[in-house]
Short mmCIF file of C-alpha atoms in Angstrom, two decimals:
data_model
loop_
_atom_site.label_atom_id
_atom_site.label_comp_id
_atom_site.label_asym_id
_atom_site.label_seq_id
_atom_site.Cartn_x
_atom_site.Cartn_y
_atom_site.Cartn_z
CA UNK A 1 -5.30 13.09 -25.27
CA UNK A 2 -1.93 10.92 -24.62
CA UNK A 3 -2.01 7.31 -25.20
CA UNK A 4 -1.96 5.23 -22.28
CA UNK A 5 1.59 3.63 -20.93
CA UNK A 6 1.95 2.06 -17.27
CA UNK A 7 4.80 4.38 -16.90
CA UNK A 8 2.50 7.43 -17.78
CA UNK A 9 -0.11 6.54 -15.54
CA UNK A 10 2.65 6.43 -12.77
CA UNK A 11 4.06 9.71 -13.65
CA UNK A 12 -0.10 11.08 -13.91
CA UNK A 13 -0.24 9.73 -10.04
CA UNK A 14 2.43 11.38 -8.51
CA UNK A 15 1.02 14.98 -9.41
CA UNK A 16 -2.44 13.97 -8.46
CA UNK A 17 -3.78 15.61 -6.06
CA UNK A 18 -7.13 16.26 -3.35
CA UNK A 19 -8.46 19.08 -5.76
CA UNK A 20 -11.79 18.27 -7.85
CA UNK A 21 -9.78 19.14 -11.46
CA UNK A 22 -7.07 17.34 -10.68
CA UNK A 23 -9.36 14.22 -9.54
CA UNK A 24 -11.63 14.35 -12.53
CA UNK A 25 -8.92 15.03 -14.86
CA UNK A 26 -7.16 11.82 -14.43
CA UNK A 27 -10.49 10.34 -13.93
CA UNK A 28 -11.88 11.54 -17.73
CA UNK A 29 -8.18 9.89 -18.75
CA UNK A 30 -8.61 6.79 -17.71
CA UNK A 31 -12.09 6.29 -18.91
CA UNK A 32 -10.90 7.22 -22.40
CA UNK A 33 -8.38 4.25 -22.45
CA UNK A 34 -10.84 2.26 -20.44
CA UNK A 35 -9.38 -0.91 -22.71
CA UNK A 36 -6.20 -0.86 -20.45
CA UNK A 37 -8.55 -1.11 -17.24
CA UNK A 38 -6.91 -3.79 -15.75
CA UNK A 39 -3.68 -2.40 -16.15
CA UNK A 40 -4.93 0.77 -14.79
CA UNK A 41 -6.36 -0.89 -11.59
CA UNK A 42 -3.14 -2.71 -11.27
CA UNK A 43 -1.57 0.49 -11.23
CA UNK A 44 -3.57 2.29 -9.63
CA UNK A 45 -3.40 0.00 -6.41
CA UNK A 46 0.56 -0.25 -6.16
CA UNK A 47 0.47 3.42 -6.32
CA UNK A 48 -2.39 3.92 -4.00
CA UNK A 49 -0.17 1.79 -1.60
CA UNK A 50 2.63 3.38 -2.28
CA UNK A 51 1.70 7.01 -1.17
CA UNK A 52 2.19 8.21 1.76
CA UNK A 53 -1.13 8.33 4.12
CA UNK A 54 -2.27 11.85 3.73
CA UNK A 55 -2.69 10.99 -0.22
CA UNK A 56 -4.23 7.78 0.12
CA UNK A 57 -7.70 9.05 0.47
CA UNK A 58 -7.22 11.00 -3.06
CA UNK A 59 -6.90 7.82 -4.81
CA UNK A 60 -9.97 6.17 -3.35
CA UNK A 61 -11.56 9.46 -4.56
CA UNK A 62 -9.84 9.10 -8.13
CA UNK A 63 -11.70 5.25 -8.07
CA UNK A 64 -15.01 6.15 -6.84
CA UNK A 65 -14.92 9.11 -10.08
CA UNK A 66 -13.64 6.68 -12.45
CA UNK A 67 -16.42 3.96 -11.08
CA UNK A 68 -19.15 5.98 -11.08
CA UNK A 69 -18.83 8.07 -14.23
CA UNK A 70 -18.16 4.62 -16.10
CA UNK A 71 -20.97 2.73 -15.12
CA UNK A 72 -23.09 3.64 -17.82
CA UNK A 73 -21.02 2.82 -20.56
CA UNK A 74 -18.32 0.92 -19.08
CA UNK A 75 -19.55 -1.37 -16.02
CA UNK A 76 -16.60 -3.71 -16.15
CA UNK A 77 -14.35 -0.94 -14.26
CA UNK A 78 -16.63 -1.52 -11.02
CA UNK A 79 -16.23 -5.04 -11.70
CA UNK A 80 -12.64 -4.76 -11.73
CA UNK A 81 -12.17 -2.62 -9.02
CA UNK A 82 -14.29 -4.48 -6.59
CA UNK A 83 -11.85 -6.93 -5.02
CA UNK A 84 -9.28 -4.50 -5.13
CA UNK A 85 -11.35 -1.89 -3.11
CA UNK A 86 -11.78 -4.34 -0.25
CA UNK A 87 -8.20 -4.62 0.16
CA UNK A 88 -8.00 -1.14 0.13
CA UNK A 89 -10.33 -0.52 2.83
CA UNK A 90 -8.66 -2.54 4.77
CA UNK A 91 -5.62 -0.88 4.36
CA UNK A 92 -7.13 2.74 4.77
CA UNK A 93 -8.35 1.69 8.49
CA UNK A 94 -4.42 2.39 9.79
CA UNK A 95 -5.30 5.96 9.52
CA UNK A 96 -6.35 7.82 12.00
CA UNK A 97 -8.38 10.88 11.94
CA UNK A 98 -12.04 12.52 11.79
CA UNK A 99 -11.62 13.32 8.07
CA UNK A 100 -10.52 10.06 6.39
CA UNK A 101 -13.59 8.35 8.50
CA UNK A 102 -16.22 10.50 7.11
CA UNK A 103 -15.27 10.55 4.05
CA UNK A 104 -15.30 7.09 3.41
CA UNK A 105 -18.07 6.28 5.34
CA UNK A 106 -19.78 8.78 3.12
CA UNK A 107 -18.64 7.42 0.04
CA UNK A 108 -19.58 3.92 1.27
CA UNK A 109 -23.42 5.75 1.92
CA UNK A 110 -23.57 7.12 -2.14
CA UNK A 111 -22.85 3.80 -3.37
CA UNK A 112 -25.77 2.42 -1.49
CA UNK A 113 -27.52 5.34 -2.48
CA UNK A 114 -27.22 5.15 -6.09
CA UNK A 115 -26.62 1.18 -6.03
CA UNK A 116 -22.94 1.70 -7.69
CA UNK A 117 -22.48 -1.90 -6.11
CA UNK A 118 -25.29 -4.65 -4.84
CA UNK A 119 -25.71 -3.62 -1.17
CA UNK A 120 -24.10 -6.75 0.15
CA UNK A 121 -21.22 -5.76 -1.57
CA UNK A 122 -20.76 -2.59 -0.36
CA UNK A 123 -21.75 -3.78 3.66
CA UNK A 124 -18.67 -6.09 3.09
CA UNK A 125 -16.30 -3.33 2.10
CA UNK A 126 -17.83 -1.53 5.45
CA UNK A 127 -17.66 -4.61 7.51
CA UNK A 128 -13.93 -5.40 6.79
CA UNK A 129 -13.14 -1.30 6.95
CA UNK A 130 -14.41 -1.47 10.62
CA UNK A 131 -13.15 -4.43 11.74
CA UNK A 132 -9.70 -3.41 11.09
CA UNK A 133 -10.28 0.20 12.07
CA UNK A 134 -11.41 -1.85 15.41
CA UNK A 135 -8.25 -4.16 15.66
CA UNK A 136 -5.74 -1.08 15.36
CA UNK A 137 -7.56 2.06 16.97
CA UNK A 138 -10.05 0.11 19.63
CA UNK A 139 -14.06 -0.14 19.92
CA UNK A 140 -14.60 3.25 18.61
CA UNK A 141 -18.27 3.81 17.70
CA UNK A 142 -18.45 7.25 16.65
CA UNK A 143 -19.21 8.27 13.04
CA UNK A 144 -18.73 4.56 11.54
CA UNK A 145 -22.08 4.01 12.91
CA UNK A 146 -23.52 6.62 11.02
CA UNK A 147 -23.81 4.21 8.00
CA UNK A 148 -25.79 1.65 9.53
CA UNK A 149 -28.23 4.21 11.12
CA UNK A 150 -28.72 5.87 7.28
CA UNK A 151 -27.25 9.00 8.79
CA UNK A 152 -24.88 10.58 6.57
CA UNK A 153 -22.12 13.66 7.62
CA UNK A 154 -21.89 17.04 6.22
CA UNK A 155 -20.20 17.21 2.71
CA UNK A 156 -16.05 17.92 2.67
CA UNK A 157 -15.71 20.92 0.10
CA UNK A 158 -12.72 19.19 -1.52
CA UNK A 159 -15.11 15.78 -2.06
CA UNK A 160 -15.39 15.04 -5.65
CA UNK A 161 -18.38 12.30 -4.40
CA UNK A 162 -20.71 15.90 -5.10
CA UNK A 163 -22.47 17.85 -1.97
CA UNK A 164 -26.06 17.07 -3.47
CA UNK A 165 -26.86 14.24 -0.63
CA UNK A 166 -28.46 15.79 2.21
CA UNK A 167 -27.80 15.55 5.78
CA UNK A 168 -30.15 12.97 7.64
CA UNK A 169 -30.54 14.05 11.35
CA UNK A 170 -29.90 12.00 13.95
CA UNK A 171 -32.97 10.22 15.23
CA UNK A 172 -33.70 10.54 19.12
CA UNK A 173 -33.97 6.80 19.27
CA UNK A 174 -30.02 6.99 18.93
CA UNK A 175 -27.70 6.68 22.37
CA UNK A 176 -25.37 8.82 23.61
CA UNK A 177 -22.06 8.13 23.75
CA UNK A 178 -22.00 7.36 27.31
CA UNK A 179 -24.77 5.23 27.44
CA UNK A 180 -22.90 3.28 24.82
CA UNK A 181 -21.96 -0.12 26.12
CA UNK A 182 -18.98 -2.04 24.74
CA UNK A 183 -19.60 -5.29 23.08
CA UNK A 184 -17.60 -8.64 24.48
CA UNK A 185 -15.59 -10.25 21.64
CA UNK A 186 -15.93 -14.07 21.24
CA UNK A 187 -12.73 -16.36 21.21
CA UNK A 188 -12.85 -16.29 17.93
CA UNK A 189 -13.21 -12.66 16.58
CA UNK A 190 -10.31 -12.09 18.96
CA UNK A 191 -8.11 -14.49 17.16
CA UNK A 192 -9.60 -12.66 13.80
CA UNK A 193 -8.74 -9.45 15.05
CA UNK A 194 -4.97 -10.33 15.87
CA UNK A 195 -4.33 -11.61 12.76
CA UNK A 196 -5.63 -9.05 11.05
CA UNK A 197 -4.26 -6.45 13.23
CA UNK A 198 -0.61 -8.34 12.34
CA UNK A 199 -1.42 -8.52 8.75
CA UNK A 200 -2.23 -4.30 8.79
CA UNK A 201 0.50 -3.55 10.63
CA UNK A 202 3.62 -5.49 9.16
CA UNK A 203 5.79 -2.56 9.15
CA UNK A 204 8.32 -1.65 12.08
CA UNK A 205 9.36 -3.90 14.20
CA UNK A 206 11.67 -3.67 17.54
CA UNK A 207 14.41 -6.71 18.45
CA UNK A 208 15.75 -7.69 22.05
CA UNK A 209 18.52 -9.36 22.20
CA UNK A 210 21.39 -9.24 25.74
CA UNK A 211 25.28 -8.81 25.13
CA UNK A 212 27.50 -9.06 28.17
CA UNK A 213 24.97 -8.65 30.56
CA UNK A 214 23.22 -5.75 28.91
CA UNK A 215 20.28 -5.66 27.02
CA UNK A 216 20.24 -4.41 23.74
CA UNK A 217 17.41 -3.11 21.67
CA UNK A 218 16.83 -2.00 17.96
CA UNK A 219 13.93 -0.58 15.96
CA UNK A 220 13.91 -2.08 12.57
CA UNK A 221 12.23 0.26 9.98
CA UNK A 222 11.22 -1.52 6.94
CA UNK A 223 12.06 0.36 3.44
CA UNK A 224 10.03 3.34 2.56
CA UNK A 225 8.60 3.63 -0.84
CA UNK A 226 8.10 7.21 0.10
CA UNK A 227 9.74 10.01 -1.83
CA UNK A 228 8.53 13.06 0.14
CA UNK A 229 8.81 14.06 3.72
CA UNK A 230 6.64 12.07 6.38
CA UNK A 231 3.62 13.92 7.24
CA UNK A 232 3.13 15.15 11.18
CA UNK A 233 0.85 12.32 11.91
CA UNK A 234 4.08 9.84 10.99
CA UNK A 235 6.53 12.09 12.98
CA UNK A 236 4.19 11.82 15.57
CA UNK A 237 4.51 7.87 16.23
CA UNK A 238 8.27 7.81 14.90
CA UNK A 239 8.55 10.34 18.35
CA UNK A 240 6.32 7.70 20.57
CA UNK A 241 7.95 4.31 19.64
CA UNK A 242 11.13 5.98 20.45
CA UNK A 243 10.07 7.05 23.80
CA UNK A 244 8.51 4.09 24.83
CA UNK A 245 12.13 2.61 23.98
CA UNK A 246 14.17 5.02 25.85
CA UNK A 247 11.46 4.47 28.90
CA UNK A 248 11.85 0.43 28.40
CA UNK A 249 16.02 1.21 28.47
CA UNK A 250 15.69 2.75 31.81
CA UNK A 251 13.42 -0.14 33.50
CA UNK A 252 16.14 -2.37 32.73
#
């Protein structure tokens, strides 16, 4: 087994990817040279925020392996991956999509389940995960709720978290959707929220400025780590922030 180099762990990142080998591979790696962990979860976290969105959730994978399989013999990885895995909750509510939710809202549910963390622990990392989700994508109550109830969502093939947890069904004390009433924010959750929300999303940004009579304006797109093409989803809001920019032009 190679020795264990910042530089090597870098290079073992970039060809990770969603598969179960390739997850437990690096994950048996890094628990071999678990005397570098703190340079591996300093690694590991640049990297993790580094790639581009449709990877990130195969690094949280990659830490939940590596944290569980350790535990036994090596508890101070969860210990050193805790306050790191907040911040990277937060971070993981900008993505949208069905998939990403479940799956961490799952992996959130086996921790509990097999007490990889003390359970106010882990309701942080799902408190701060849905607060954010909240600030950037609105009072969605779907499957984040699913936690709190004890009701768990069908296993993803390509989850290395294992499909041995069963599927809880949903109790017929639970609401529909509709019947679903939006909670009222206080003063100061709101002025939580914002700052959060301008924390998370400290990325583009668009200037105004007039020139002889005419108003100018410029999207500023701060420098990509990335070195591979944007996924759809990115493409996507690259398309509506420049729409909403041509439509602005033409109100003027």
């Amino acid at each position: 087994m190679s020795g264990f180099t910042e530089s090597t762990f870098e290079r073992k990142c970039a060809e990770l990817n969603q598969s179960q080998q390739s997850i437990q591979g690096l994950s048996v790696w890094l628990v071999h040279h678990r005397k570098h962990l703190q340079n591996i979860v300093k690694v590991w976290y640049k990297e993790f925020l580094k790639a581009q969105d449709h990877r990130k959730l195969t690094f949280i994978y990659l830490a939940n392996d590596v944290v569980q399989n350790s535990r036994k013999k090596t508890p101070e990885f969860g210990k050193a991956f805790a306050p790191t895995f907040k911040k990277a909750f937060e971070h993981m509510a900008r993505i949208p999509g069905d998939r990403t939710k479940k799956s961490l809202v799952r992996i959130l549910g086996i921790w509990k389940e097999r007490a990889i963390y003390e359970l106010p622990l882990i309701e942080d990392f799902e408190k701060t995960y849905l607060k954010a989700w909240d600030d950037l994508h609105g009072d969605e109550e779907d499957e984040f709720h699913l936690f709190a109830t004890g009701i768990t969502t069908p296993p993803d093939p390509r989850d290395p978290t294992g499909g041995n947890d069963q599927t809880i069904a949903t109790t017929s004390t639970q609401k529909p959707k509709a019947e679903r009433k939006k909670r009222v924010r206080t003063q100061k959750e709101e002025i939580e929220s914002a700052n959060r929300k301008r924390r998370i999303e400290s990325t583009n940004t668009v200037d105004e400025w007039e020139t002889d009579g005419v108003v100018q304006l410029e999207v500023k797109l701060s420098p990509s780590p990335y070195t591979e093409p944007p996924t759809e989803d990115e493409l996507l809001r690259l398309i509506k922030v420049c729409k909403f920019i041509f439509i602005a032009s033409l109100r003027i």
